mmCIF file of C-alpha atoms in Angstrom:
data_model
loop_
_atom_site.group_PDB
_atom_site.id
_atom_site.type_symbol
_atom_site.label_atom_id
_atom_site.label_comp_id
_atom_site.label_asym_id
_atom_site.label_seq_id
_atom_site.Cartn_x
_atom_site.Cartn_y
_atom_site.Cartn_z
ATOM 1 C CA MET A 30 8.819 -24.414 -12.723
ATOM 2 C CA ASN A 31 5.202 -25.420 -12.367
ATOM 3 C CA ASP A 32 3.260 -22.235 -11.617
ATOM 4 C CA PRO A 33 -0.441 -22.446 -12.513
ATOM 5 C CA VAL A 34 -1.087 -18.872 -11.311
ATOM 6 C CA ALA A 35 1.595 -17.576 -13.695
ATOM 7 C CA ASP A 36 -0.048 -19.483 -16.566
ATOM 8 C CA LEU A 37 -3.419 -17.893 -15.741
ATOM 9 C CA LEU A 38 -1.821 -14.422 -15.615
ATOM 10 C CA GLN A 39 -0.321 -14.959 -19.051
ATOM 11 C CA ARG A 40 -3.715 -15.997 -20.406
ATOM 12 C CA CYS A 41 -5.212 -12.836 -18.835
ATOM 13 C CA ALA A 42 -2.511 -10.767 -20.535
ATOM 14 C CA ALA A 43 -3.586 -12.377 -23.815
ATOM 15 C CA GLY A 44 -7.187 -11.267 -23.169
ATOM 16 C CA ASP A 45 -8.620 -14.656 -22.141
ATOM 17 C CA ARG A 46 -11.602 -13.787 -19.938
ATOM 18 C CA SER A 47 -12.131 -17.344 -18.719
ATOM 19 C CA ALA A 48 -8.622 -17.183 -17.232
ATOM 20 C CA LEU A 49 -9.723 -14.246 -15.044
ATOM 21 C CA ARG A 50 -12.569 -16.399 -13.670
ATOM 22 C CA GLU A 51 -10.227 -19.287 -12.952
ATOM 23 C CA LEU A 52 -7.714 -16.925 -11.385
ATOM 24 C CA TYR A 53 -10.401 -15.451 -9.124
ATOM 25 C CA ARG A 54 -11.541 -18.890 -7.992
ATOM 26 C CA ALA A 55 -7.998 -20.053 -7.354
ATOM 27 C CA THR A 56 -6.623 -16.968 -5.610
ATOM 28 C CA SER A 57 -9.415 -14.762 -4.198
ATOM 29 C CA ALA A 58 -9.394 -16.452 -0.762
ATOM 30 C CA LYS A 59 -5.678 -15.746 -0.339
ATOM 31 C CA LEU A 60 -5.986 -12.124 -1.511
ATOM 32 C CA MET A 61 -9.074 -11.629 0.680
ATOM 33 C CA GLY A 62 -6.941 -12.841 3.612
ATOM 34 C CA VAL A 63 -4.264 -10.273 2.755
ATOM 35 C CA LEU A 64 -6.789 -7.421 2.403
ATOM 36 C CA LEU A 65 -8.665 -8.323 5.586
ATOM 37 C CA ARG A 66 -5.492 -8.504 7.613
ATOM 38 C CA ILE A 67 -4.307 -5.084 6.439
ATOM 39 C CA LEU A 68 -7.644 -3.246 6.214
ATOM 40 C CA GLY A 69 -9.300 -5.039 9.151
ATOM 41 C CA GLU A 70 -12.810 -4.539 7.850
ATOM 42 C CA ARG A 71 -14.757 -6.853 5.595
ATOM 43 C CA SER A 72 -16.727 -4.361 3.507
ATOM 44 C CA GLU A 73 -13.639 -2.346 2.698
ATOM 45 C CA ALA A 74 -11.679 -5.524 1.962
ATOM 46 C CA GLU A 75 -14.383 -6.657 -0.489
ATOM 47 C CA ASP A 76 -14.330 -3.262 -2.164
ATOM 48 C CA ALA A 77 -10.541 -3.472 -2.410
ATOM 49 C CA LEU A 78 -10.732 -7.016 -3.796
ATOM 50 C CA GLN A 79 -12.792 -5.774 -6.773
ATOM 51 C CA GLU A 80 -10.253 -3.057 -7.414
ATOM 52 C CA VAL A 81 -7.344 -5.516 -7.132
ATOM 53 C CA TYR A 82 -8.726 -7.945 -9.734
ATOM 54 C CA THR A 83 -9.584 -5.032 -12.025
ATOM 55 C CA ARG A 84 -5.942 -3.940 -11.813
ATOM 56 C CA VAL A 85 -4.666 -7.495 -12.195
ATOM 57 C CA TRP A 86 -6.531 -7.833 -15.505
ATOM 58 C CA LEU A 87 -5.345 -4.438 -16.754
ATOM 59 C CA ARG A 88 -1.733 -5.027 -15.689
ATOM 60 C CA ALA A 89 -1.340 -8.746 -16.334
ATOM 61 C CA HIS A 90 0.975 -7.967 -19.263
ATOM 62 C CA ARG A 91 3.456 -6.508 -16.755
ATOM 63 C CA PHE A 92 3.840 -9.829 -14.968
ATOM 64 C CA ASP A 93 7.067 -11.546 -15.978
ATOM 65 C CA GLU A 94 7.283 -15.250 -15.218
ATOM 66 C CA ALA A 95 11.055 -15.146 -15.384
ATOM 67 C CA ARG A 96 11.092 -12.775 -12.417
ATOM 68 C CA GLY A 97 9.025 -14.627 -9.892
ATOM 69 C CA ARG A 98 5.947 -16.604 -8.999
ATOM 70 C CA GLY A 99 2.467 -15.520 -10.024
ATOM 71 C CA MET A 100 1.098 -15.614 -6.482
ATOM 72 C CA THR A 101 3.899 -13.382 -5.191
ATOM 73 C CA TRP A 102 3.012 -10.810 -7.864
ATOM 74 C CA LEU A 103 -0.714 -10.993 -7.053
ATOM 75 C CA ILE A 104 -0.036 -10.495 -3.345
ATOM 76 C CA SER A 105 2.153 -7.475 -4.055
ATOM 77 C CA VAL A 106 -0.683 -5.895 -6.108
ATOM 78 C CA ALA A 107 -3.104 -6.563 -3.230
ATOM 79 C CA ARG A 108 -0.741 -5.337 -0.488
ATOM 80 C CA ASN A 109 0.134 -2.173 -2.391
ATOM 81 C CA HIS A 110 -3.516 -1.322 -2.931
ATOM 82 C CA ALA A 111 -4.458 -2.076 0.688
ATOM 83 C CA ILE A 112 -1.592 0.037 2.052
ATOM 84 C CA ASP A 113 -2.483 2.892 -0.328
ATOM 85 C CA ARG A 114 -5.965 2.832 1.185
ATOM 86 C CA LEU A 115 -4.571 2.803 4.741
ATOM 87 C CA ARG A 116 -2.278 5.741 4.090
ATOM 88 C CA GLN A 117 -5.155 7.694 2.572
ATOM 89 C CA ARG A 118 -7.259 7.300 5.699
ATOM 90 C CA PRO A 119 -7.568 10.615 7.511
ATOM 91 C CA ASP A 120 -7.009 9.100 10.964
ATOM 92 C CA THR A 121 -4.105 6.750 11.511
ATOM 93 C CA ALA A 122 -5.685 5.024 14.491
ATOM 94 C CA PRO A 123 -5.757 1.300 13.836
ATOM 95 C CA ASP A 124 -9.253 -0.063 13.350
ATOM 96 C CA SER A 125 -10.758 -2.705 15.515
ATOM 97 C CA TYR A 126 -8.942 -5.840 14.591
ATOM 98 C CA ASP A 127 -10.198 -9.356 14.161
ATOM 99 C CA ASP A 128 -7.899 -11.523 16.267
ATOM 100 C CA THR A 129 -8.822 -14.713 14.463
ATOM 101 C CA LEU A 130 -6.777 -13.459 11.541
ATOM 102 C CA HIS A 131 -3.645 -13.626 13.649
ATOM 103 C CA ALA A 132 -3.926 -17.369 13.852
ATOM 104 C CA ALA A 133 -2.780 -17.998 10.320
ATOM 105 C CA VAL A 134 -2.292 -21.617 9.464
ATOM 106 C CA ALA A 135 -0.884 -22.118 6.004
ATOM 107 C CA SER A 136 -2.113 -25.329 4.455
ATOM 108 C CA ALA A 137 0.407 -27.570 2.750
ATOM 109 C CA GLU A 138 -1.063 -26.937 -0.709
ATOM 110 C CA GLY A 139 -1.395 -23.223 0.066
ATOM 111 C CA ARG A 140 2.377 -22.907 0.298
ATOM 112 C CA ILE A 141 3.397 -20.026 -1.872
ATOM 113 C CA VAL A 142 7.088 -19.824 -1.339
ATOM 114 C CA ALA A 143 9.490 -22.724 -1.073
ATOM 115 C CA ARG A 144 10.240 -23.912 2.451
ATOM 116 C CA SER A 145 13.907 -23.020 2.116
ATOM 117 C CA GLU A 146 13.005 -19.383 1.388
ATOM 118 C CA VAL A 147 10.797 -19.233 4.479
ATOM 119 C CA ALA A 148 13.548 -20.761 6.572
ATOM 120 C CA ARG A 149 16.091 -18.290 5.215
ATOM 121 C CA LEU A 150 13.952 -15.214 5.903
ATOM 122 C CA ASN A 151 13.143 -16.482 9.390
ATOM 123 C CA HIS A 152 16.814 -17.181 10.054
ATOM 124 C CA CYS A 153 17.765 -13.658 8.913
ATOM 125 C CA LEU A 154 14.985 -12.050 10.966
ATOM 126 C CA ASP A 155 16.277 -14.045 13.953
ATOM 127 C CA THR A 156 19.684 -12.398 13.576
ATOM 128 C CA LEU A 157 18.056 -8.992 14.250
ATOM 129 C CA GLU A 158 17.112 -7.569 17.595
ATOM 130 C CA PRO A 159 13.723 -9.191 18.423
ATOM 131 C CA ALA A 160 11.915 -5.836 18.562
ATOM 132 C CA ARG A 161 13.181 -4.886 15.108
ATOM 133 C CA ALA A 162 12.168 -8.233 13.649
ATOM 134 C CA THR A 163 8.700 -7.837 15.192
ATOM 135 C CA ALA A 164 8.410 -4.307 13.795
ATOM 136 C CA LEU A 165 9.363 -5.462 10.289
ATOM 137 C CA ARG A 166 6.836 -8.313 10.423
ATOM 138 C CA GLY A 167 4.114 -6.000 11.733
ATOM 139 C CA ALA A 168 4.790 -3.433 9.030
ATOM 140 C CA TYR A 169 4.767 -6.015 6.239
ATOM 141 C CA LEU A 170 1.842 -8.143 7.376
ATOM 142 C CA GLU A 171 -0.476 -5.499 8.845
ATOM 143 C CA GLY A 172 0.608 -2.339 7.071
ATOM 144 C CA LEU A 173 1.565 -0.540 10.299
ATOM 145 C CA SER A 174 2.656 3.071 9.804
ATOM 146 C CA TYR A 175 5.668 4.744 11.445
ATOM 147 C CA SER A 176 3.452 6.320 14.091
ATOM 148 C CA GLU A 177 1.768 3.001 14.913
ATOM 149 C CA LEU A 178 5.171 1.280 15.160
ATOM 150 C CA SER A 179 6.465 4.099 17.329
ATOM 151 C CA GLU A 180 3.541 3.621 19.690
ATOM 152 C CA ARG A 181 3.810 -0.172 19.771
ATOM 153 C CA HIS A 182 7.540 -0.283 20.389
ATOM 154 C CA ALA A 183 7.782 2.861 22.521
ATOM 155 C CA ILE A 184 10.419 4.331 20.213
ATOM 156 C CA PRO A 185 10.270 8.074 19.498
ATOM 157 C CA LEU A 186 8.972 8.799 16.015
ATOM 158 C CA ASN A 187 12.049 10.829 15.041
ATOM 159 C CA THR A 188 14.409 7.890 15.672
ATOM 160 C CA LEU A 189 12.106 5.083 14.581
ATOM 161 C CA ARG A 190 12.799 5.411 10.874
ATOM 162 C CA SER A 191 16.576 5.126 11.192
ATOM 163 C CA TRP A 192 16.126 2.299 13.698
ATOM 164 C CA LEU A 193 13.990 0.422 11.169
ATOM 165 C CA ARG A 194 16.333 1.243 8.271
ATOM 166 C CA ARG A 195 19.265 -0.296 10.161
ATOM 167 C CA GLY A 196 17.172 -3.445 10.516
ATOM 168 C CA LEU A 197 16.445 -3.451 6.773
ATOM 169 C CA SER A 198 20.154 -3.070 5.928
ATOM 170 C CA ARG A 199 21.089 -6.012 8.134
ATOM 171 C CA LEU A 200 18.282 -8.097 6.729
ATOM 172 C CA ARG A 201 19.486 -7.428 3.195
ATOM 173 C CA GLU A 202 23.099 -8.321 4.051
ATOM 174 C CA CYS A 203 22.003 -11.576 5.628
ATOM 175 C CA MET A 204 19.649 -12.567 2.803
ATOM 176 C CA ASP A 205 21.983 -11.651 -0.049
ATOM 177 C CA GLN A 206 24.874 -13.716 1.310
ATOM 178 C CA MET B 17 22.667 -6.634 -13.162
ATOM 179 C CA THR B 18 21.485 -3.017 -13.061
ATOM 180 C CA THR B 19 23.528 -0.073 -11.926
ATOM 181 C CA PRO B 20 23.724 -0.226 -8.154
ATOM 182 C CA LEU B 21 21.365 2.207 -6.514
ATOM 183 C CA HIS B 22 22.391 4.654 -3.867
ATOM 184 C CA GLU B 23 21.951 3.061 -0.434
ATOM 185 C CA ASP B 24 19.322 5.644 0.452
ATOM 186 C CA ASP B 25 17.268 4.775 -2.631
ATOM 187 C CA ASP B 26 17.466 1.083 -1.835
ATOM 188 C CA GLN B 27 16.144 1.894 1.651
ATOM 189 C CA THR B 28 13.265 3.804 0.081
ATOM 190 C CA ALA B 29 12.512 0.768 -2.112
ATOM 191 C CA ALA B 30 12.516 -1.400 1.022
ATOM 192 C CA GLU B 31 10.192 0.986 2.865
ATOM 193 C CA TYR B 32 7.865 1.092 -0.152
ATOM 194 C CA VAL B 33 7.580 -2.715 -0.096
ATOM 195 C CA LEU B 34 7.289 -2.770 3.686
ATOM 196 C CA GLY B 35 4.507 -0.167 3.394
ATOM 197 C CA THR B 36 5.769 2.290 6.001
ATOM 198 C CA LEU B 37 6.247 5.325 3.740
ATOM 199 C CA PRO B 38 3.861 8.221 4.354
ATOM 200 C CA LEU B 39 1.365 8.794 1.529
ATOM 201 C CA GLU B 40 3.301 11.509 -0.278
ATOM 202 C CA ASP B 41 6.595 9.536 -0.360
ATOM 203 C CA ARG B 42 4.687 6.388 -1.229
ATOM 204 C CA THR B 43 3.042 8.032 -4.235
ATOM 205 C CA ALA B 44 6.417 9.392 -5.388
ATOM 206 C CA ALA B 45 8.013 5.930 -5.031
ATOM 207 C CA ALA B 46 5.175 4.301 -6.996
ATOM 208 C CA ARG B 47 5.661 6.840 -9.783
ATOM 209 C CA ARG B 48 9.414 6.201 -9.785
ATOM 210 C CA ILE B 49 8.908 2.456 -10.311
ATOM 211 C CA GLY B 50 7.523 3.259 -13.747
ATOM 212 C CA GLN B 51 10.344 5.640 -14.642
ATOM 213 C CA ASP B 52 13.519 4.254 -13.096
ATOM 214 C CA PRO B 53 14.437 0.637 -13.959
ATOM 215 C CA ALA B 54 17.136 0.438 -11.261
ATOM 216 C CA PHE B 55 14.650 1.537 -8.614
ATOM 217 C CA ALA B 56 12.031 -0.880 -9.990
ATOM 218 C CA ALA B 57 14.573 -3.707 -9.750
ATOM 219 C CA ALA B 58 15.325 -2.762 -6.135
ATOM 220 C CA VAL B 59 11.600 -2.891 -5.326
ATOM 221 C CA ARG B 60 11.321 -6.347 -6.924
ATOM 222 C CA ALA B 61 14.343 -7.574 -4.983
ATOM 223 C CA TRP B 62 12.735 -6.451 -1.721
ATOM 224 C CA GLU B 63 9.413 -8.050 -2.733
ATOM 225 C CA ASP B 64 11.314 -11.315 -3.205
ATOM 226 C CA ARG B 65 13.130 -10.991 0.127
ATOM 227 C CA PHE B 66 9.855 -10.498 2.009
ATOM 228 C CA ALA B 67 7.789 -12.956 -0.073
ATOM 229 C CA ALA B 68 8.343 -15.713 2.489
ATOM 230 C CA LEU B 69 6.193 -13.735 4.947
ATOM 231 C CA ASN B 70 3.212 -14.149 2.593
ATOM 232 C CA ASP B 71 2.650 -17.608 4.069
ATOM 233 C CA ASP B 72 1.524 -15.826 7.228
ATOM 234 C CA TYR B 73 -1.600 -14.512 5.526
ATOM 235 C CA ALA B 74 -4.479 -16.844 6.311
ATOM 236 C CA GLU B 75 -6.989 -17.499 3.550
ATOM 237 C CA ALA B 76 -10.428 -15.943 4.009
ATOM 238 C CA PRO B 77 -13.357 -16.978 1.833
ATOM 239 C CA ALA B 78 -14.208 -14.187 -0.603
ATOM 240 C CA PRO B 79 -17.712 -13.589 -1.939
ATOM 241 C CA ASP B 80 -18.173 -14.001 -5.686
ATOM 242 C CA LEU B 81 -17.409 -10.491 -6.893
ATOM 243 C CA LEU B 82 -16.713 -11.645 -10.447
ATOM 244 C CA PRO B 83 -19.958 -10.229 -11.881
ATOM 245 C CA ALA B 84 -19.110 -6.751 -10.594
ATOM 246 C CA ILE B 85 -15.471 -7.053 -11.700
ATOM 247 C CA GLU B 86 -16.491 -8.219 -15.167
ATOM 248 C CA ALA B 87 -19.106 -5.462 -15.429
ATOM 249 C CA ARG B 88 -16.322 -2.953 -14.834
ATOM 250 C CA LEU B 89 -13.904 -4.537 -17.266
ATOM 251 C CA PHE B 90 -15.919 -5.931 -20.138
ATOM 252 C CA PRO B 91 -18.420 -3.958 -22.148
ATOM 253 C CA ALA B 92 -21.768 -5.662 -22.628
ATOM 254 C CA PRO B 93 -23.421 -5.405 -26.027
ATOM 255 C CA PRO B 94 -25.952 -2.548 -25.990
ATOM 256 C CA PRO B 95 -29.334 -4.046 -25.036
ATOM 257 C CA LYS B 96 -32.841 -2.843 -25.793
ATOM 258 C CA PRO B 97 -33.669 0.161 -23.645
ATOM 259 C CA ARG B 98 -35.757 -0.656 -20.579
ATOM 260 C CA ARG B 99 -37.898 1.676 -18.579
ATOM 261 C CA PHE B 100 -37.482 0.144 -15.172
ATOM 262 C CA GLY B 101 -34.897 -1.112 -12.744
ATOM 263 C CA TRP B 102 -31.868 1.134 -12.503
ATOM 264 C CA LEU B 103 -33.000 3.175 -15.466
ATOM 265 C CA GLY B 104 -35.982 4.188 -13.349
ATOM 266 C CA TRP B 105 -33.566 5.152 -10.599
ATOM 267 C CA LEU B 106 -31.682 7.259 -13.100
ATOM 268 C CA SER B 107 -34.664 8.952 -14.657
ATOM 269 C CA GLY B 108 -35.156 10.811 -11.384
ATOM 270 C CA ALA B 109 -31.854 12.492 -11.994
ATOM 271 C CA ALA B 110 -31.750 12.618 -15.713
ATOM 272 C CA SER B 111 -34.195 15.478 -15.645
ATOM 273 C CA ALA B 112 -32.995 16.663 -19.024
ATOM 274 C CA ALA B 113 -30.976 19.292 -17.190
ATOM 275 C CA ALA B 114 -28.051 16.861 -16.862
ATOM 276 C CA LEU B 115 -25.862 18.169 -19.593
ATOM 277 C CA VAL B 116 -23.368 15.955 -21.394
ATOM 278 C CA VAL B 117 -20.417 17.155 -23.388
ATOM 279 C CA LEU B 118 -18.166 14.559 -24.959
ATOM 280 C CA VAL B 119 -14.962 15.315 -26.731
ATOM 281 C CA SER B 120 -12.760 12.739 -28.396
ATOM 282 C CA LEU B 121 -9.258 13.974 -28.873
ATOM 283 C CA ALA B 122 -5.875 12.526 -29.625
ATOM 284 C CA LEU B 123 -3.288 12.628 -26.883
ATOM 285 C CA PRO B 124 0.279 13.528 -27.844
ATOM 286 C CA ILE B 125 1.232 9.847 -27.756
ATOM 287 C CA GLY B 126 -1.581 9.126 -30.157
ATOM 288 C CA GLN B 127 -3.917 7.244 -27.812
ATOM 289 C CA PRO B 128 -7.571 8.108 -28.149
ATOM 290 C CA ALA B 129 -9.028 9.757 -25.096
ATOM 291 C CA LEU B 130 -12.546 10.404 -23.975
ATOM 292 C CA VAL B 131 -13.409 13.423 -21.888
ATOM 293 C CA THR B 132 -16.840 13.748 -20.318
ATOM 294 C CA GLU B 133 -18.339 16.585 -18.318
ATOM 295 C CA ILE B 134 -20.714 15.422 -15.595
ATOM 296 C CA VAL B 135 -22.825 18.417 -14.660
ATOM 297 C CA ALA B 136 -25.251 18.513 -11.734
ATOM 298 C CA ALA B 137 -28.861 18.960 -12.723
ATOM 299 C CA ASN B 138 -29.027 22.070 -10.529
ATOM 300 C CA ALA B 139 -25.631 23.227 -11.902
ATOM 301 C CA ALA B 140 -24.232 23.277 -8.340
ATOM 302 C CA PHE B 141 -21.094 21.424 -9.430
ATOM 303 C CA GLN B 142 -19.379 19.939 -12.449
ATOM 304 C CA TYR B 143 -16.856 17.098 -12.735
ATOM 305 C CA GLU B 144 -14.611 16.266 -15.656
ATOM 306 C CA ALA B 145 -13.977 12.547 -16.341
ATOM 307 C CA ARG B 146 -11.008 11.783 -18.555
ATOM 308 C CA PHE B 147 -10.418 8.273 -19.911
ATOM 309 C CA ASP B 148 -7.066 7.674 -21.633
ATOM 310 C CA GLY B 149 -7.530 3.962 -22.372
ATOM 311 C CA THR B 150 -6.085 2.553 -19.145
ATOM 312 C CA ARG B 151 -6.732 5.245 -16.515
ATOM 313 C CA LEU B 152 -9.742 7.263 -15.501
ATOM 314 C CA VAL B 153 -9.148 10.618 -13.799
ATOM 315 C CA VAL B 154 -12.133 12.522 -12.415
ATOM 316 C CA ARG B 155 -11.715 16.028 -11.030
ATOM 317 C CA ARG B 156 -14.199 18.674 -9.970
ATOM 318 C CA SER B 157 -14.003 21.610 -12.345
ATOM 319 C CA GLU B 158 -16.813 23.741 -10.893
ATOM 320 C CA GLY B 159 -18.653 24.136 -7.601
ATOM 321 C CA ALA B 160 -18.045 22.583 -4.215
ATOM 322 C CA ALA B 161 -17.701 19.120 -2.737
ATOM 323 C CA ALA B 162 -20.600 17.519 -0.878
ATOM 324 C CA PRO B 163 -21.480 19.101 2.481
ATOM 325 C CA ALA B 164 -19.841 17.712 5.648
ATOM 326 C CA ALA B 165 -20.907 14.177 6.616
ATOM 327 C CA GLU B 166 -21.839 13.507 2.981
ATOM 328 C CA VAL B 167 -19.868 12.663 -0.135
ATOM 329 C CA HIS B 168 -20.318 12.486 -3.910
ATOM 330 C CA GLU B 169 -19.967 8.904 -5.129
ATOM 331 C CA LEU B 170 -19.287 8.036 -8.775
ATOM 332 C CA TRP B 171 -21.011 5.051 -10.422
ATOM 333 C CA ILE B 172 -20.740 3.386 -13.804
ATOM 334 C CA ILE B 173 -23.861 1.711 -15.122
ATOM 335 C CA ALA B 174 -23.741 -0.779 -17.964
ATOM 336 C CA PRO B 175 -27.045 -1.225 -19.785
ATOM 337 C CA ASP B 176 -29.311 -3.542 -17.776
ATOM 338 C CA GLN B 177 -26.749 -3.865 -14.984
ATOM 339 C CA ALA B 178 -26.719 -2.563 -11.434
ATOM 340 C CA PRO B 179 -24.491 0.489 -10.840
ATOM 341 C CA VAL B 180 -20.886 -0.290 -9.893
ATOM 342 C CA SER B 181 -19.078 2.191 -7.666
ATOM 343 C CA LEU B 182 -15.918 3.721 -9.107
ATOM 344 C CA GLY B 183 -15.043 5.631 -5.936
ATOM 345 C CA LEU B 184 -15.663 8.757 -3.900
ATOM 346 C CA LEU B 185 -15.187 12.268 -5.254
ATOM 347 C CA GLY B 186 -13.510 14.813 -2.999
ATOM 348 C CA ASP B 187 -11.244 17.769 -3.561
ATOM 349 C CA ALA B 188 -8.405 15.594 -4.876
ATOM 350 C CA PRO B 189 -8.850 13.980 -8.298
ATOM 351 C CA LEU B 190 -10.088 10.369 -8.279
ATOM 352 C CA GLU B 191 -7.658 8.213 -10.287
ATOM 353 C CA ILE B 192 -8.294 4.539 -11.027
ATOM 354 C CA ASP B 193 -7.309 1.985 -13.645
ATOM 355 C CA TYR B 194 -10.288 1.817 -15.980
ATOM 356 C CA PRO B 195 -10.732 1.194 -19.705
ATOM 357 C CA ILE B 196 -12.757 3.484 -21.985
ATOM 358 C CA PRO B 197 -16.394 2.449 -21.445
ATOM 359 C CA PRO B 198 -18.514 1.627 -24.481
ATOM 360 C CA GLU B 199 -21.229 3.825 -25.879
ATOM 361 C CA GLY B 200 -24.497 3.685 -23.966
ATOM 362 C CA TRP B 201 -22.907 3.230 -20.530
ATOM 363 C CA VAL B 202 -23.791 5.894 -17.984
ATOM 364 C CA LEU B 203 -21.710 7.699 -15.379
ATOM 365 C CA ALA B 204 -23.758 8.858 -12.403
ATOM 366 C CA ILE B 205 -23.011 10.794 -9.216
ATOM 367 C CA SER B 206 -25.111 10.193 -6.114
ATOM 368 C CA LEU B 207 -25.045 11.820 -2.695
ATOM 369 C CA GLU B 208 -23.986 9.309 -0.038
ATOM 370 C CA PRO B 209 -23.110 9.374 3.660
ATOM 371 C CA ALA B 210 -19.421 10.143 4.382
ATOM 372 C CA GLY B 211 -17.358 7.060 3.603
ATOM 373 C CA GLY B 212 -19.583 6.152 0.679
ATOM 374 C CA SER B 213 -22.651 3.997 0.192
ATOM 375 C CA PRO B 214 -22.862 1.439 3.006
ATOM 376 C CA THR B 215 -24.665 -1.060 0.759
ATOM 377 C CA GLY B 216 -22.595 -1.144 -2.416
ATOM 378 C CA ALA B 217 -25.528 0.360 -4.324
ATOM 379 C CA PRO B 218 -26.533 4.029 -4.526
ATOM 380 C CA THR B 219 -28.640 5.027 -1.506
ATOM 381 C CA GLY B 220 -28.937 8.801 -1.892
ATOM 382 C CA PRO B 221 -30.315 11.085 -4.575
ATOM 383 C CA VAL B 222 -28.739 11.095 -8.025
ATOM 384 C CA LEU B 223 -27.288 14.549 -8.638
ATOM 385 C CA ALA B 224 -25.837 14.136 -12.109
ATOM 386 C CA THR B 225 -25.569 11.674 -14.976
ATOM 387 C CA ALA B 226 -23.685 11.541 -18.249
ATOM 388 C CA GLU B 227 -24.142 8.990 -20.989
ATOM 389 C CA ILE B 228 -21.087 7.797 -22.900
ATOM 390 C CA ARG B 229 -21.453 8.640 -26.592
ATOM 391 C CA SER B 230 -18.768 8.680 -29.200
#
C-alpha cells in the first residue's frame, strides 16, 4: 500500500532528521486542523502542535505500518494530546468556538481513509438513533466531555454514559459484521 | 487474535478513543495501553473504526514551528559563550545564588538518568528535574507554587537559542517526553501570568536557573 506518511515515520524512527522536516511540511496543516477544532484557540493549538511533533519523533518507533496508515497514527497522537489538555482544564466550559472550522471540506488528495471505510462508518452511524450518532461525532471530533454532551443533548449526566455506551456497542456490532 | 477483552474493558477502550473519559480514568487507560496488549489492541481497533471521521477535520495552515521543535529534540554543538541576547536575560537570574546539583545515577533497568535541582535564587522554592532518557519529570521539592494569578514556567535554553517553554509548574509534577539535554544547556524558571507566557518567550523575572553538566 502506498503510504508516504508511513515511510516518513519509519525514517524518523531510524533517526533521519530530514524526514521530520518533510513530515512536518506534509502533515502539519492537517494536525493543526485537528488541534484547532478540539482546543478552539490558536495559541494553544500551536503550543500543542510543537508537543505533538516532539512526541511523534520520540515515539516513531512505535508506529507499525502493518497495523494502519501513518496519517491515522499521527491524528491519534494529536487527538490524544489535545483531549489530555482539555481534560486538564480547570473549567469544563467550552471555549469560544470558531465556526469556520465546522465547514470542513476534505480535498480529494487530502483523503486519509478509503471511501469505502467512510461510507461504512457513516452507514453504521445512520443505524443509530440520530442523537446518539451526533453525540459520538461531537465527542470524537470536538473532544466533548460527558457534561458537555449531557448539556447539549439534555440527557441527565448519570444516564448519559450508559446511553453512549449502548451506542458504541451497536456501532461495533455493525462495523465488525 | 488476542484474548477477548471483557465487554466493560472494550467500552473503556472505546471511550478512551472517543475522548469522553474523565482525566483520572483517561490517565489510567493510557497507562494500561503500555501494560496490557489486549487492551492496547482494543484501543487500536476503535481507532480504526473511528478513523473515517478524520476526514471531517479541515486543514488549517500551521506556522513553521520546526526550529522550536528541533531545538527541543536535537542538541546543538556547544558554541562560544556570548554575553548578550538570552544569556543577558539569564544573567539577571543567575546571580550566583542559583545553586545546581547534578547527579548521574543508574536506574534499575540500567538506563542513565540525570537529576537536576533547580533552586530559586532567594531559596523560596526548589524543583527537581529528572530525565530518564525519554521522559522528563519535574516536581517541586521545597517551597510553594507561584502566588495566585501567576505561575512558574519552565524553559530550556540551548546555547545561542531562544528559550523554549517546557510547560507550567504547579503542585502536580510536570511530565513530558523529552530526551536528556546535552551539557551546556540551561533550565530556567520564570514567573509568568496564570496560563503561562502569552508570547511564547519569557516575560517575567527569572527566578532560578540550572545548567546541565555531566
